[in-house]
JSON list of C-alpha atoms in Angstrom, two decimals:
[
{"chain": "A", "resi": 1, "resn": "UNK", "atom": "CA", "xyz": [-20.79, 2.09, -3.98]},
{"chain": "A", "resi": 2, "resn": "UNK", "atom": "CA", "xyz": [-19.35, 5.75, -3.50]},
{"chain": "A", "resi": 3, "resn": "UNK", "atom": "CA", "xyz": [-15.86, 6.40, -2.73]},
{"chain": "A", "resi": 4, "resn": "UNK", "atom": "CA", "xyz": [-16.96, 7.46, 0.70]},
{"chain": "A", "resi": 5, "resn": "UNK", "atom": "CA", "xyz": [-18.83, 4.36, 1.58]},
{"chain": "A", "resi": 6, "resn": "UNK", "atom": "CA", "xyz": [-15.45, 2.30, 0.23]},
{"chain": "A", "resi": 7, "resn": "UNK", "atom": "CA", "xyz": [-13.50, 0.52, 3.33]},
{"chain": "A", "resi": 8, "resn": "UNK", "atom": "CA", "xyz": [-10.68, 2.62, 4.60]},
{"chain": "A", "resi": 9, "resn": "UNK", "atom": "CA", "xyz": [-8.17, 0.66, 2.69]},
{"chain": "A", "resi": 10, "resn": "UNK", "atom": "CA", "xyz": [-9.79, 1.59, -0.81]},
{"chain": "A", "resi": 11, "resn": "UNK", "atom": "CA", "xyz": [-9.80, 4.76, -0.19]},
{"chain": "A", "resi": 12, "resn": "UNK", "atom": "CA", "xyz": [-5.93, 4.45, 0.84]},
{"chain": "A", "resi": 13, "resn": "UNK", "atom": "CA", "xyz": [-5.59, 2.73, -1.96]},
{"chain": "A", "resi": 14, "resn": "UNK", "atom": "CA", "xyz": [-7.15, 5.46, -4.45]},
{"chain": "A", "resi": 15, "resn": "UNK", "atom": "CA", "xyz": [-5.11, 7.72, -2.70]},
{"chain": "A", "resi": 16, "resn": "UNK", "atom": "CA", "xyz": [-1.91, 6.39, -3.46]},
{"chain": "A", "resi": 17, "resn": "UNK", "atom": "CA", "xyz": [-2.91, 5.70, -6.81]},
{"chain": "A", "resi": 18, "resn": "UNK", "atom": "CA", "xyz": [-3.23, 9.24, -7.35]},
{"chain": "A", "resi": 19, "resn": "UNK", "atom": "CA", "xyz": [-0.35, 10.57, -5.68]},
{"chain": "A", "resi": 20, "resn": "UNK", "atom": "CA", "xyz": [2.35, 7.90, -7.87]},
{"chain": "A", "resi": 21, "resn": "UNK", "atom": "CA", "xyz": [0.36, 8.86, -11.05]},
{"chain": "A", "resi": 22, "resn": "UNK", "atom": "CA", "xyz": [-0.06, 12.66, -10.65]},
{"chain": "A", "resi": 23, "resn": "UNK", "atom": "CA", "xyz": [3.73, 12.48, -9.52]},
{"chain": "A", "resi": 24, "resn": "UNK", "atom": "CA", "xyz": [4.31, 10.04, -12.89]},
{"chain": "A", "resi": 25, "resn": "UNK", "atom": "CA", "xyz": [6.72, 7.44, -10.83]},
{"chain": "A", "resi": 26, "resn": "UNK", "atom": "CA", "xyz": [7.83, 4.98, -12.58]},
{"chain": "A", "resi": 27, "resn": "UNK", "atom": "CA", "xyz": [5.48, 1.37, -11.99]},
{"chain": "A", "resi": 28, "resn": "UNK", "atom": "CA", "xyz": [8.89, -0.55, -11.76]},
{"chain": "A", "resi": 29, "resn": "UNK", "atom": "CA", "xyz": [10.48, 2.45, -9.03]},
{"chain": "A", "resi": 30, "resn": "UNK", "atom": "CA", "xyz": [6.69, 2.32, -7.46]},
{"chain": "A", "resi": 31, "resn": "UNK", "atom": "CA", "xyz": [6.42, -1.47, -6.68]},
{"chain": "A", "resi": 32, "resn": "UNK", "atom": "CA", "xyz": [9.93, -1.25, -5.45]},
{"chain": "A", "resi": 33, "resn": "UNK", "atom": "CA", "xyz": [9.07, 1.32, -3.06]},
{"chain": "A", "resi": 34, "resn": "UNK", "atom": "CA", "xyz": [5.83, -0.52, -1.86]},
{"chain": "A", "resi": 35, "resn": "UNK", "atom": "CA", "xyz": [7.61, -3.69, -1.26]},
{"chain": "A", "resi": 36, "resn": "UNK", "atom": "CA", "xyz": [10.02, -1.58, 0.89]},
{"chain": "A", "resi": 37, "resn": "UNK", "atom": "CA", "xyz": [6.96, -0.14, 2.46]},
{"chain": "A", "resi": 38, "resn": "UNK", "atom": "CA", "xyz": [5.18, -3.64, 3.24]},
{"chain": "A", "resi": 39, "resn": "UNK", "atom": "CA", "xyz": [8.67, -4.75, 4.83]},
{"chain": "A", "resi": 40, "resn": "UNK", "atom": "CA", "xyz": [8.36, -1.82, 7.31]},
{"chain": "A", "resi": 41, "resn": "UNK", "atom": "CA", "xyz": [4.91, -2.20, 8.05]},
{"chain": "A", "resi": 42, "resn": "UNK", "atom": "CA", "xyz": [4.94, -5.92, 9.05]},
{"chain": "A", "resi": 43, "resn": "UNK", "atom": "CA", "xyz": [7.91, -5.18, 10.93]},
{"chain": "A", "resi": 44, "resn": "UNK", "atom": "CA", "xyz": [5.70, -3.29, 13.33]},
{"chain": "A", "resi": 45, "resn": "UNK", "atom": "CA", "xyz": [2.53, -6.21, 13.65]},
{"chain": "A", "resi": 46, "resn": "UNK", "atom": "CA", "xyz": [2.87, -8.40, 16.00]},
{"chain": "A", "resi": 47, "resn": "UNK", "atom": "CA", "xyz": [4.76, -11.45, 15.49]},
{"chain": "A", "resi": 48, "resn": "UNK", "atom": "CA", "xyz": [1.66, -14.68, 14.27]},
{"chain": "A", "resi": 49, "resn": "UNK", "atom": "CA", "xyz": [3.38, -17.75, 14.47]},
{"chain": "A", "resi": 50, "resn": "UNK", "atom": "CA", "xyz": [1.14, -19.04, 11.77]},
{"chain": "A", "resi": 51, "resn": "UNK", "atom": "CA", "xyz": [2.07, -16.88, 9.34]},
{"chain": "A", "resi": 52, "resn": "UNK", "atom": "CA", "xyz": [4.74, -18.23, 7.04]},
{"chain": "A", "resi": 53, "resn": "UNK", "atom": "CA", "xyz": [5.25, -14.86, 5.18]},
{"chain": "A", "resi": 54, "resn": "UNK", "atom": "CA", "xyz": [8.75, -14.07, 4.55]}
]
């Protein structure tokens, strides 16, 4: 499977990748900031009242 074949997350995925690495951040400073990230984006889902995600 090519890159451009890959599901749109992947290819976000790669993406990112790339940018933290060529950028050299820090994993520990780079997790932090994703798990700020993820906090955001649920914010903005609607609410599932099944989903016992903090």
């Amino acid at each position: 499977m090519s890159l451009d074949d890959a599901p749109q997350e992947i290819k976000l995925a790669v993406d990112l990748i790339y940018l933290l690495e060529t950028n050299e951040i820090d994993p520990d400073v780079a997790l932090k900031a994703l798990a700020i990230v993820e906090k955001d984006l649920r914010s903005k889902l609607p609410a599932d009242p099944t989903d016992n995600t903090p």
